[in-house]
Amino acid sequence: MRELVCLLEEESAKAMLESLLPRMLDPSIRCRLIAFEGKQDLERQLTRKVRGYQNRSARFLVMRDQDSAPDCRQVKGNLLKLCSAAGRDACCKVRIACRELETIYLADLAAVESVSGIRGLAGHQSKRKYRDPDALGNSKQEQKKLTDGAYQEVSSSRELGRVLQLDNARSSSFRQLLAAIRALESELLALPEESTN
């Protein structure tokens, strides 16, 4: 079975990918999304989950926020070590949202306007802080402020996954996430048919 397994820090990332992945992936690929109870829970269980996963053809996408960690490359490196300890690092890709998942949303204010119903948000995109939202240290707060509290982490993430512009280049985190999904999709589609049964 061609299967993409997403191991995620939180429910909001799961909600976003639940609606985003069907827009991107070949329909022959099954998706399984596993949300943990925060980054520490993800890191504590990652090696065991990947090592013990029964489908040997599965590919894994690991995703978490950078949050207050000073270096996202170090965060990524630590997660890659956990994948390596599982013995399946060749089947894993790790992506870090710099600093939070909400930076992806702030890079696409037309999508935020669309799901929130708050008119005029897309017009803020040309402001300096929204041209490079990955540089914002408080994107979740900024998202709530921008939508006057209407932003709800899980339900809004689910709606945003349906409308985020896939060729949006304003968020490096988003570009890297989509590149990882496409690379894993290519690997799965290239598998010999007998190995996916």
CSV table of C-alpha atoms in Angstrom, one decimal:
chain,number,residue,atom,x,y,z
A,1,MET,CA,0.0,0.0,0.0
A,2,ARG,CA,1.3,3.4,-0.9
A,3,GLU,CA,1.0,5.3,2.3
A,4,LEU,CA,2.1,8.7,3.6
A,5,VAL,CA,2.2,8.9,7.3
A,6,CYS,CA,2.4,12.4,8.9
A,7,LEU,CA,3.7,12.6,12.4
A,8,LEU,CA,2.6,16.0,13.7
A,9,GLU,CA,3.1,18.1,16.9
A,10,GLU,CA,-0.5,19.2,17.2
A,11,GLU,CA,-4.1,18.9,16.0
A,12,SER,CA,-4.0,22.1,14.0
A,13,ALA,CA,-1.3,20.8,11.7
A,14,LYS,CA,-3.3,17.6,11.3
A,15,ALA,CA,-6.4,19.6,10.4
A,16,MET,CA,-4.5,21.7,7.9
A,17,LEU,CA,-3.0,18.7,6.2
A,18,GLU,CA,-6.3,16.7,6.2
A,19,SER,CA,-7.7,19.3,3.8
A,20,LEU,CA,-4.4,20.2,2.0
A,21,LEU,CA,-3.1,16.7,1.1
A,22,PRO,CA,-6.1,15.6,-1.0
A,23,ARG,CA,-5.5,18.6,-3.2
A,24,MET,CA,-1.9,17.5,-3.9
A,25,LEU,CA,-1.5,13.8,-3.8
A,26,ASP,CA,-2.2,11.1,-6.3
A,27,PRO,CA,-5.4,9.4,-5.3
A,28,SER,CA,-3.6,6.0,-5.0
A,29,ILE,CA,-1.7,7.3,-2.0
A,30,ARG,CA,-3.4,6.7,1.4
A,31,CYS,CA,-2.7,9.3,4.1
A,32,ARG,CA,-2.5,8.7,7.8
A,33,LEU,CA,-2.1,11.7,10.0
A,34,ILE,CA,-1.1,11.3,13.7
A,35,ALA,CA,-1.2,14.3,16.0
A,36,PHE,CA,0.8,14.2,19.2
A,37,GLU,CA,0.2,16.2,22.3
A,38,GLY,CA,2.9,18.7,21.7
A,39,LYS,CA,6.5,18.6,20.5
A,40,GLN,CA,7.8,16.8,23.6
A,41,ASP,CA,5.3,14.0,23.1
A,42,LEU,CA,6.2,13.8,19.4
A,43,GLU,CA,9.9,13.6,20.1
A,44,ARG,CA,9.3,11.0,22.9
A,45,GLN,CA,7.3,8.7,20.7
A,46,LEU,CA,8.8,9.3,17.2
A,47,THR,CA,11.4,6.6,17.1
A,48,ARG,CA,9.0,3.9,18.4
A,49,LYS,CA,6.2,4.9,16.0
A,50,VAL,CA,8.4,4.9,12.9
A,51,ARG,CA,10.3,1.7,13.9
A,52,GLY,CA,7.2,-0.2,14.6
A,53,TYR,CA,5.1,0.9,11.7
A,54,GLN,CA,3.9,-2.2,9.9
A,55,ASN,CA,3.7,-0.9,6.3
A,56,ARG,CA,7.4,-1.2,5.2
A,57,SER,CA,6.6,0.8,2.1
A,58,ALA,CA,5.3,3.8,4.0
A,59,ARG,CA,6.9,7.2,3.8
A,60,PHE,CA,7.0,9.6,6.8
A,61,LEU,CA,6.6,13.3,7.1
A,62,VAL,CA,7.5,14.7,10.5
A,63,MET,CA,6.5,18.2,11.2
A,64,ARG,CA,6.7,20.6,14.2
A,65,ASP,CA,7.0,24.2,15.0
A,66,GLN,CA,10.3,25.9,15.7
A,67,ASP,CA,8.7,27.9,18.6
A,68,SER,CA,11.4,29.5,20.7
A,69,ALA,CA,14.2,27.2,19.6
A,70,PRO,CA,17.0,29.5,18.4
A,71,ASP,CA,18.0,27.3,15.4
A,72,CYS,CA,15.5,25.5,13.3
A,73,ARG,CA,18.3,23.4,11.7
A,74,GLN,CA,19.2,22.0,15.1
A,75,VAL,CA,15.5,21.1,15.7
A,76,LYS,CA,15.4,19.4,12.4
A,77,GLY,CA,18.7,17.6,13.1
A,78,ASN,CA,17.4,16.3,16.4
A,79,LEU,CA,14.2,14.9,14.7
A,80,LEU,CA,16.3,13.3,11.9
A,81,LYS,CA,18.4,11.6,14.6
A,82,LEU,CA,15.2,10.1,16.1
A,83,CYS,CA,14.2,8.9,12.6
A,84,SER,CA,17.6,7.4,12.1
A,85,ALA,CA,17.4,5.6,15.5
A,86,ALA,CA,14.2,4.0,14.1
A,87,GLY,CA,16.3,2.6,11.2
A,88,ARG,CA,14.1,4.2,8.6
A,89,ASP,CA,15.6,7.6,8.1
A,90,ALA,CA,15.7,7.1,4.3
A,91,CYS,CA,11.9,7.0,4.4
A,92,CYS,CA,11.5,10.2,6.5
A,93,LYS,CA,11.4,13.9,5.8
A,94,VAL,CA,11.3,16.5,8.5
A,95,ARG,CA,9.9,19.9,8.2
A,96,ILE,CA,9.9,22.8,10.7
A,97,ALA,CA,7.5,25.6,10.6
A,98,CYS,CA,9.5,28.8,11.4
A,99,ARG,CA,8.3,29.8,14.0
A,100,GLU,CA,4.8,28.5,14.1
A,101,LEU,CA,2.2,27.0,11.7
A,102,GLU,CA,0.5,30.3,11.5
A,103,THR,CA,3.3,31.9,9.6
A,104,ILE,CA,2.1,29.8,6.6
A,105,TYR,CA,-1.3,31.4,6.9
A,106,LEU,CA,0.1,34.9,7.3
A,107,ALA,CA,1.9,34.4,4.0
A,108,ASP,CA,-1.5,33.9,2.3
A,109,LEU,CA,-3.9,36.6,3.6
A,110,ALA,CA,-6.2,36.1,0.7
A,111,ALA,CA,-6.8,32.6,2.0
A,112,VAL,CA,-7.3,34.0,5.6
A,113,GLU,CA,-9.8,36.6,4.2
A,114,SER,CA,-11.6,33.8,2.3
A,115,VAL,CA,-12.2,31.6,5.3
A,116,SER,CA,-12.7,34.3,7.9
A,117,GLY,CA,-15.0,36.4,5.9
A,118,ILE,CA,-13.2,39.5,7.1
A,119,ARG,CA,-12.9,41.8,4.1
A,120,GLY,CA,-9.7,43.6,3.3
A,121,LEU,CA,-7.2,41.3,4.9
A,122,ALA,CA,-5.5,40.4,1.6
A,123,GLY,CA,-4.7,44.1,1.3
A,124,HIS,CA,-2.3,43.8,4.2
A,125,GLN,CA,-0.1,41.4,2.3
A,126,SER,CA,2.1,44.2,1.0
A,127,LYS,CA,3.0,45.3,4.5
A,128,ARG,CA,6.6,44.5,5.5
A,129,LYS,CA,5.8,42.0,8.2
A,130,TYR,CA,3.5,40.0,6.0
A,131,ARG,CA,5.9,39.8,3.0
A,132,ASP,CA,8.2,37.5,5.1
A,133,PRO,CA,6.0,36.1,7.9
A,134,ASP,CA,8.6,33.4,8.7
A,135,ALA,CA,10.5,36.2,10.4
A,136,LEU,CA,7.7,36.9,12.8
A,137,GLY,CA,8.2,35.6,16.3
A,138,ASN,CA,4.6,35.6,17.3
A,139,SER,CA,2.6,34.5,14.3
A,140,LYS,CA,-0.2,32.8,16.3
A,141,GLN,CA,-0.8,36.1,18.2
A,142,GLU,CA,-0.6,38.0,15.0
A,143,GLN,CA,-3.1,35.7,13.3
A,144,LYS,CA,-5.6,36.2,16.2
A,145,LYS,CA,-5.1,39.9,16.3
A,146,LEU,CA,-5.5,40.2,12.5
A,147,THR,CA,-8.8,38.3,12.6
A,148,ASP,CA,-10.0,40.0,15.7
A,149,GLY,CA,-10.1,36.7,17.6
A,150,ALA,CA,-12.0,34.8,14.9
A,151,TYR,CA,-9.0,32.5,14.2
A,152,GLN,CA,-9.5,29.1,15.9
A,153,GLU,CA,-6.4,26.9,15.7
A,154,VAL,CA,-8.0,23.6,14.6
A,155,SER,CA,-11.1,24.7,12.7
A,156,SER,CA,-9.5,27.6,10.9
A,157,SER,CA,-6.5,25.4,10.0
A,158,ARG,CA,-8.9,22.9,8.4
A,159,GLU,CA,-10.5,25.6,6.3
A,160,LEU,CA,-7.2,27.1,5.3
A,161,GLY,CA,-5.9,23.8,4.1
A,162,ARG,CA,-8.7,23.8,1.5
A,163,VAL,CA,-7.7,27.2,0.0
A,164,LEU,CA,-4.0,28.0,0.6
A,165,GLN,CA,-2.4,29.0,-2.6
A,166,LEU,CA,0.0,26.1,-3.5
A,167,ASP,CA,2.4,28.3,-5.4
A,168,ASN,CA,2.7,30.9,-2.7
A,169,ALA,CA,6.4,31.8,-2.3
A,170,ARG,CA,6.2,34.1,0.7
A,171,SER,CA,6.7,31.4,3.3
A,172,SER,CA,9.9,29.4,3.0
A,173,SER,CA,8.4,27.0,5.6
A,174,PHE,CA,5.4,26.4,3.3
A,175,ARG,CA,7.5,25.9,0.2
A,176,GLN,CA,9.7,23.4,2.0
A,177,LEU,CA,6.7,21.5,3.3
A,178,LEU,CA,5.2,21.2,-0.1
A,179,ALA,CA,8.5,20.2,-1.6
A,180,ALA,CA,8.8,17.4,1.0
A,181,ILE,CA,5.2,16.2,0.3
A,182,ARG,CA,5.9,16.1,-3.4
A,183,ALA,CA,9.2,14.3,-3.0
A,184,LEU,CA,7.6,11.6,-0.8
A,185,GLU,CA,4.7,11.3,-3.3
A,186,SER,CA,7.3,10.7,-6.0
A,187,GLU,CA,9.0,8.0,-4.0
A,188,LEU,CA,5.7,6.3,-3.3
A,189,LEU,CA,4.6,6.3,-6.9
A,190,ALA,CA,8.0,4.9,-8.0
A,191,LEU,CA,7.7,1.9,-5.7
A,192,PRO,CA,7.2,-1.4,-7.6
A,193,GLU,CA,3.6,-2.6,-7.4
A,194,GLU,CA,4.4,-5.7,-5.5
A,195,SER,CA,6.1,-3.8,-2.7
A,196,THR,CA,3.0,-1.7,-2.1
A,197,ASN,CA,0.7,-4.7,-1.5
